[in-house]
Structure formats: structure tokens, C-alpha cells
């Protein structure tokens, strides 16, 4: 059986959220040929010669802590934000219901905001961090076995967490494993428990959120021991995508950026989560990371994020770039970007699943640096310029499978 005939799993942590449910709907609609492939990077002709799994070969499952369904979530994207055509939802309802059977209760450590947001909670509390990891890896193994999947790609699309506290976990995996046996599940960020669970079950893991995930030395060590694929973090879908495309222009024209101010407003559940000042810090950290490495100096940067419920899934970014040219002339660029947050992200989740499954089938393992163009704060990457990241993806994808990070 050729690679394209094998089925792969796309397991989303936070499957019932806006990004997760829109990606699930996307897989269903693409597999039935009900939608155009606009927004799906891997549908570009330049990838046509690669043996990427088609949507019909992708089986969707995930973890979720709110008592909601994939169908209810995409319906609310339609009713609140008018971003999904109702006929697409109607035609994919049987598939969404089938996928729902593979959405397992998640593990929740910080639930207050979710509960206030109105949904009930379906979460499992476990006595130790080690037990939580075991539970997660068992769910993944069951999913792989039940559907006879060649490989499972786990993608974190769950609510953003606050930055990990400084009383860090042990830096070596052997010590971390002992620490997790005697510590409560909240000894580690929940995103890190999911990353460990994925590695334990020999799955690939990608972090589409700014949460910690596998960004702890002991967890990366474990990933390398398990010889798995991994990459993160925080999907690059809007303002930061523009920054990574525009900042190199200032650098190569020798125009000096004095300040870059960005104000973002959004009204979806992600916006609600980000209205917690601690959680917001995680997002601001990943949003502000790229200018200095691209420009070679640190301009005055200010980024703000405000939750405005009436905007629902429509996120607007206003940016003002104050820059200096020849003879010290002061000039300005201003731009406004308004996008449907979830529909910018959902196709990228599908792209990441396809590219990761392809990488796995070629026998490559380790950190997937070539996926940096998909992330605001790419793991291990010194390169933040969008065009260079894009070239890296193209070159790597067409290169024989030998590279290991
Ligand atoms: N939309 C974008 O363009 C974009 C870009 C980059 C990053 N992201 C990130 O993607 C994530 C998802 O965004 P969203 O708009 O879908 O948010 P959302 O709130 O709609 O979805 C998150 C889902 O995760 C679930 N969840 C929370 N804690 C969980 C846990 N412990 N286990 C399992 N599930 C859990 C929530 O119940 C919710 O359904 C956020 O972290 C966001 O910052 C989104």
C-alpha cells in the first residue's frame, strides 16, 4: 500500500474550539470536494508532486474540555460571525458527528474562564502529572488502533495558557519523569502534559498556540529520545505574518524603523482567554519576537490586544510603522488587516498535518525547522523573514529525506 493510501490521524487538543472545529469541517468538506482549496498552502501547484495525504485519508479526533460538539462550534461560527456557509455545514454534518465520537474529554487545570463562557465542562482530573500523561497517551493509542492509522499528528489548538512559571521542572527527562510521579497534574502546564502524552504514544506534536507545550528542556530531550517529529509555536496567521513579510523590506532598503505599534481587537473565545492579563502576556511575547532579528536592532515596539465581544471571529489589527529615510526624513506606514481568525488558521492546521505526515513517511524525525513559516515564534529558528522561511519549506519538502535537526 502506497503512502497516499494509508490513513493518518489529525488529533487536535481543543478540537471543539473555533480553530479545531473549523479545521475538522475543512477536512470533511475537502474530502467531499465541497469547497475550494483557497487558503490551503499545500494545495499550491508547487506541492503537487509530493506524496501528501489527501483530506480523504485524514481521520480527525481530539481532546476537548467544554461540553460542546464540533457541529455546535461550526454552527456558532456561522451564527455569530457569518464566516462559514451553512450549506457546507449541512453537507458535512454526518462527518462531523462521526468525528465527534473520537473527541475525548481533556485534562483541564485552569477552567474558570471556560466555565464563565457558558459551556459545561468535560474534563478528567488525575492524581499525578504522570497519570495525566498516561491518560493522554492511552487516548492516542486507542485512536490509532481503532482507525488503523499509519501515524497520528497531534496539534495543540487549545486555549492559550499563561507563560510557564519560573520554578521550572527538572531540566533532564529522567528527573522530570520521577518528579511527575510524585507531583499533582498542575506541576506542569497542561500543554506540556499533552506534548508528553503525544511523545509517549509515538505521535508527532505541533503547538499552534503560544502555550509552553514542549518548550521545556526535559520535554525536548524526551522527544529526541522517542525519535518523534515536533514543531511550534503559535500559528502565524495575521499581524505577525505581515510583519515578517514587511520588516525585511525596511531592512533591505536601509530604512530605519523607529517604532512599530500594533493594536489588535477581536471578539471570539480566544479573545476572551487573552483578556486575562497573564494569558495575554504569552501572546504578546510571541507577537513581539520577530522585529529585532529581522532588522538587526530593536525598534520601539508596542503591541496591544483587546477583547471586543461584538466583533466575534473578525480580528482587526491596526499597525503604525514610524520610519526614517534619506537625510533623516520621517515617514510612516499604516495598515489595517481584518481577517476571520479561525478561517485563517484552520487550513494551516490541515497543512501542518499533511506536511508532518509526509515527513514521517519519509523517515525524517526531530524538529521540523522547515515549518517555521507557519509559526510566530518558531522553535529553534533564527530565521524570521517570511520569504526565506517559505524558500526553506520548498527546498526541504523537495529534498531527499536525510536532514535531522
Ligand atoms: N485563530 C488564529 O488565527 C490563531 C493564530 C495563532 C494561534 N492561535 C491559537 O489557537 C488556539 C485556539 O484558538 P481558538 O480561536 O480556536 O480558541 P477557542 O477558545 O475557540 O478554542 C480553544 C478550545 O480549547 C479548549 N480547551 C481549553 N483547555 C483545554 C484543555 N486543557 N484540554 C483540551 N481542550 C481545551 C477550549 O474548551 C476551546 O474549545 C489559541 O491558543 C489561539 O491563541 C489562533
PDB file of C-alpha atoms in Angstrom, residues 166-308:
ATOM      1  CA  UNK A 166       9.968  30.118  36.668  1.00  0.00           C
ATOM      2  CA  UNK A 167      10.016  27.339  39.287  1.00  0.00           C
ATOM      3  CA  UNK A 168      10.943  25.167  36.369  1.00  0.00           C
ATOM      4  CA  UNK A 169      10.576  21.460  36.031  1.00  0.00           C
ATOM      5  CA  UNK A 170      13.845  19.463  36.185  1.00  0.00           C
ATOM      6  CA  UNK A 171      15.898  20.009  33.004  1.00  0.00           C
ATOM      7  CA  UNK A 172      16.557  16.299  32.394  1.00  0.00           C
ATOM      8  CA  UNK A 173      13.864  13.906  31.354  1.00  0.00           C
ATOM      9  CA  UNK A 174      14.807  11.115  33.799  1.00  0.00           C
ATOM     10  CA  UNK A 175      14.387  13.559  36.704  1.00  0.00           C
ATOM     11  CA  UNK A 176      11.219  15.024  35.202  1.00  0.00           C
ATOM     12  CA  UNK A 177       9.704  11.533  34.984  1.00  0.00           C
ATOM     13  CA  UNK A 178      10.333  10.977  38.719  1.00  0.00           C
ATOM     14  CA  UNK A 179       9.058  14.489  39.515  1.00  0.00           C
ATOM     15  CA  UNK A 180       5.832  13.767  37.615  1.00  0.00           C
ATOM     16  CA  UNK A 181       5.244  10.550  39.599  1.00  0.00           C
ATOM     17  CA  UNK A 182       5.032  12.460  42.850  1.00  0.00           C
ATOM     18  CA  UNK A 183       3.542  15.786  41.673  1.00  0.00           C
ATOM     19  CA  UNK A 184      -0.056  16.780  41.001  1.00  0.00           C
ATOM     20  CA  UNK A 185      -1.100  17.263  37.373  1.00  0.00           C
ATOM     21  CA  UNK A 186      -0.745  21.025  37.794  1.00  0.00           C
ATOM     22  CA  UNK A 187       3.025  20.712  38.347  1.00  0.00           C
ATOM     23  CA  UNK A 188       3.429  21.293  34.597  1.00  0.00           C
ATOM     24  CA  UNK A 189       1.485  23.459  32.133  1.00  0.00           C
ATOM     25  CA  UNK A 190      -1.330  21.353  30.716  1.00  0.00           C
ATOM     26  CA  UNK A 191       0.022  21.931  27.179  1.00  0.00           C
ATOM     27  CA  UNK A 192       3.239  20.209  28.300  1.00  0.00           C
ATOM     28  CA  UNK A 193       1.298  17.216  29.607  1.00  0.00           C
ATOM     29  CA  UNK A 194      -0.303  16.878  26.175  1.00  0.00           C
ATOM     30  CA  UNK A 195       3.093  17.152  24.455  1.00  0.00           C
ATOM     31  CA  UNK A 196       4.499  14.415  26.716  1.00  0.00           C
ATOM     32  CA  UNK A 197       1.416  12.253  26.107  1.00  0.00           C
ATOM     33  CA  UNK A 198       1.884  12.629  22.361  1.00  0.00           C
ATOM     34  CA  UNK A 199       5.555  11.627  22.527  1.00  0.00           C
ATOM     35  CA  UNK A 200       4.807   8.746  24.870  1.00  0.00           C
ATOM     36  CA  UNK A 201       2.418   7.418  22.214  1.00  0.00           C
ATOM     37  CA  UNK A 202       4.991   7.989  19.410  1.00  0.00           C
ATOM     38  CA  UNK A 203       2.920  10.723  17.792  1.00  0.00           C
ATOM     39  CA  UNK A 204       4.189  13.918  16.183  1.00  0.00           C
ATOM     40  CA  UNK A 205       3.378  17.074  18.125  1.00  0.00           C
ATOM     41  CA  UNK A 206       2.895  20.647  16.898  1.00  0.00           C
ATOM     42  CA  UNK A 207       1.979  23.610  19.034  1.00  0.00           C
ATOM     43  CA  UNK A 208      -0.226  26.126  17.209  1.00  0.00           C
ATOM     44  CA  UNK A 209      -0.603  28.197  20.400  1.00  0.00           C
ATOM     45  CA  UNK A 210       1.773  30.403  22.418  1.00  0.00           C
ATOM     46  CA  UNK A 211       1.490  27.993  25.375  1.00  0.00           C
ATOM     47  CA  UNK A 212       4.582  26.210  26.696  1.00  0.00           C
ATOM     48  CA  UNK A 213       3.915  22.824  25.087  1.00  0.00           C
ATOM     49  CA  UNK A 214       7.285  21.135  24.585  1.00  0.00           C
ATOM     50  CA  UNK A 215       9.397  24.251  25.254  1.00  0.00           C
ATOM     51  CA  UNK A 216      10.975  22.777  28.359  1.00  0.00           C
ATOM     52  CA  UNK A 217      14.432  21.226  28.026  1.00  0.00           C
ATOM     53  CA  UNK A 218      13.410  17.894  29.558  1.00  0.00           C
ATOM     54  CA  UNK A 219      10.476  17.557  27.171  1.00  0.00           C
ATOM     55  CA  UNK A 220      12.579  18.262  24.100  1.00  0.00           C
ATOM     56  CA  UNK A 221      15.068  15.712  25.409  1.00  0.00           C
ATOM     57  CA  UNK A 222      12.235  13.187  25.707  1.00  0.00           C
ATOM     58  CA  UNK A 223      11.051  13.971  22.154  1.00  0.00           C
ATOM     59  CA  UNK A 224      14.538  13.264  20.837  1.00  0.00           C
ATOM     60  CA  UNK A 225      14.751  10.028  22.838  1.00  0.00           C
ATOM     61  CA  UNK A 226      11.425   8.927  21.352  1.00  0.00           C
ATOM     62  CA  UNK A 227      12.631   9.917  17.868  1.00  0.00           C
ATOM     63  CA  UNK A 228       9.458  11.810  17.011  1.00  0.00           C
ATOM     64  CA  UNK A 229       8.657  14.884  14.933  1.00  0.00           C
ATOM     65  CA  UNK A 230       7.837  18.198  16.602  1.00  0.00           C
ATOM     66  CA  UNK A 231       7.499  21.930  15.961  1.00  0.00           C
ATOM     67  CA  UNK A 232       5.898  25.086  17.369  1.00  0.00           C
ATOM     68  CA  UNK A 233       4.859  27.598  18.343  1.00  0.00           C
ATOM     69  CA  UNK A 234       1.904  29.943  17.845  1.00  0.00           C
ATOM     70  CA  UNK A 235       0.412  29.930  14.370  1.00  0.00           C
ATOM     71  CA  UNK A 236       1.377  32.899  12.201  1.00  0.00           C
ATOM     72  CA  UNK A 237      -1.866  33.980  10.589  1.00  0.00           C
ATOM     73  CA  UNK A 238      -2.325  37.757  10.692  1.00  0.00           C
ATOM     74  CA  UNK A 239      -0.424  40.729  12.036  1.00  0.00           C
ATOM     75  CA  UNK A 240       2.810  38.795  12.636  1.00  0.00           C
ATOM     76  CA  UNK A 241       2.624  37.279   9.144  1.00  0.00           C
ATOM     77  CA  UNK A 242       2.521  40.819   7.756  1.00  0.00           C
ATOM     78  CA  UNK A 243       5.380  41.897   9.992  1.00  0.00           C
ATOM     79  CA  UNK A 244       7.543  39.017   8.798  1.00  0.00           C
ATOM     80  CA  UNK A 245       6.815  39.952   5.177  1.00  0.00           C
ATOM     81  CA  UNK A 246       7.155  43.748   5.564  1.00  0.00           C
ATOM     82  CA  UNK A 247      10.030  44.141   8.022  1.00  0.00           C
ATOM     83  CA  UNK A 248      12.592  42.638   5.562  1.00  0.00           C
ATOM     84  CA  UNK A 249      11.575  45.355   3.075  1.00  0.00           C
ATOM     85  CA  UNK A 250      12.618  48.106   5.512  1.00  0.00           C
ATOM     86  CA  UNK A 251      15.841  46.239   6.265  1.00  0.00           C
ATOM     87  CA  UNK A 252      16.839  45.723   2.613  1.00  0.00           C
ATOM     88  CA  UNK A 253      16.036  49.358   1.651  1.00  0.00           C
ATOM     89  CA  UNK A 254      18.065  50.590   4.624  1.00  0.00           C
ATOM     90  CA  UNK A 255      15.083  52.438   6.048  1.00  0.00           C
ATOM     91  CA  UNK A 256      15.310  52.699   9.820  1.00  0.00           C
ATOM     92  CA  UNK A 257      12.213  51.625  11.727  1.00  0.00           C
ATOM     93  CA  UNK A 258      11.935  53.839  14.786  1.00  0.00           C
ATOM     94  CA  UNK A 259       8.746  52.381  16.191  1.00  0.00           C
ATOM     95  CA  UNK A 260       6.177  49.735  15.261  1.00  0.00           C
ATOM     96  CA  UNK A 261       2.876  49.928  17.103  1.00  0.00           C
ATOM     97  CA  UNK A 262       0.163  47.312  16.663  1.00  0.00           C
ATOM     98  CA  UNK A 263      -3.319  47.339  18.145  1.00  0.00           C
ATOM     99  CA  UNK A 264      -5.379  44.161  17.784  1.00  0.00           C
ATOM    100  CA  UNK A 265      -9.069  43.749  18.549  1.00  0.00           C
ATOM    101  CA  UNK A 266     -11.035  40.504  18.445  1.00  0.00           C
ATOM    102  CA  UNK A 267     -14.200  39.090  19.930  1.00  0.00           C
ATOM    103  CA  UNK A 268     -14.002  35.304  19.898  1.00  0.00           C
ATOM    104  CA  UNK A 269     -13.259  32.850  22.743  1.00  0.00           C
ATOM    105  CA  UNK A 270      -9.541  33.216  22.084  1.00  0.00           C
ATOM    106  CA  UNK A 271     -10.019  36.954  22.673  1.00  0.00           C
ATOM    107  CA  UNK A 272     -11.829  36.171  25.913  1.00  0.00           C
ATOM    108  CA  UNK A 273      -8.969  33.931  27.053  1.00  0.00           C
ATOM    109  CA  UNK A 274      -6.478  36.662  26.106  1.00  0.00           C
ATOM    110  CA  UNK A 275      -8.364  39.236  28.167  1.00  0.00           C
ATOM    111  CA  UNK A 276      -6.760  37.611  31.211  1.00  0.00           C
ATOM    112  CA  UNK A 277      -3.599  39.746  31.652  1.00  0.00           C
ATOM    113  CA  UNK A 278      -1.419  36.730  32.459  1.00  0.00           C
ATOM    114  CA  UNK A 279      -2.589  34.799  29.397  1.00  0.00           C
ATOM    115  CA  UNK A 280      -2.191  37.912  27.237  1.00  0.00           C
ATOM    116  CA  UNK A 281       1.466  38.024  28.193  1.00  0.00           C
ATOM    117  CA  UNK A 282       2.052  34.689  26.370  1.00  0.00           C
ATOM    118  CA  UNK A 283       0.602  36.089  23.140  1.00  0.00           C
ATOM    119  CA  UNK A 284       2.370  39.440  23.394  1.00  0.00           C
ATOM    120  CA  UNK A 285       5.661  37.609  23.902  1.00  0.00           C
ATOM    121  CA  UNK A 286       5.340  35.633  20.658  1.00  0.00           C
ATOM    122  CA  UNK A 287       3.963  38.618  18.718  1.00  0.00           C
ATOM    123  CA  UNK A 288       6.862  40.885  19.598  1.00  0.00           C
ATOM    124  CA  UNK A 289       9.696  38.486  18.980  1.00  0.00           C
ATOM    125  CA  UNK A 290      10.441  38.932  15.294  1.00  0.00           C
ATOM    126  CA  UNK A 291      11.387  42.548  14.560  1.00  0.00           C
ATOM    127  CA  UNK A 292      14.779  42.669  16.247  1.00  0.00           C
ATOM    128  CA  UNK A 293      16.204  39.582  14.497  1.00  0.00           C
ATOM    129  CA  UNK A 294      14.949  40.808  11.111  1.00  0.00           C
ATOM    130  CA  UNK A 295      16.016  44.448  11.428  1.00  0.00           C
ATOM    131  CA  UNK A 296      19.229  43.878  13.377  1.00  0.00           C
ATOM    132  CA  UNK A 297      18.252  46.439  16.008  1.00  0.00           C
ATOM    133  CA  UNK A 298      15.399  46.860  18.424  1.00  0.00           C
ATOM    134  CA  UNK A 299      12.810  49.472  17.409  1.00  0.00           C
ATOM    135  CA  UNK A 300      10.318  50.780  19.944  1.00  0.00           C
ATOM    136  CA  UNK A 301       7.562  48.152  19.678  1.00  0.00           C
ATOM    137  CA  UNK A 302       4.170  48.232  21.351  1.00  0.00           C
ATOM    138  CA  UNK A 303       1.513  45.637  20.826  1.00  0.00           C
ATOM    139  CA  UNK A 304      -1.888  45.528  22.416  1.00  0.00           C
ATOM    140  CA  UNK A 305      -4.757  43.058  22.246  1.00  0.00           C
ATOM    141  CA  UNK A 306      -8.305  43.962  23.266  1.00  0.00           C
ATOM    142  CA  UNK A 307     -11.318  41.723  23.597  1.00  0.00           C
ATOM    143  CA  UNK A 308     -14.392  43.279  21.946  1.00  0.00           C
TER     144      UNK A 308
END
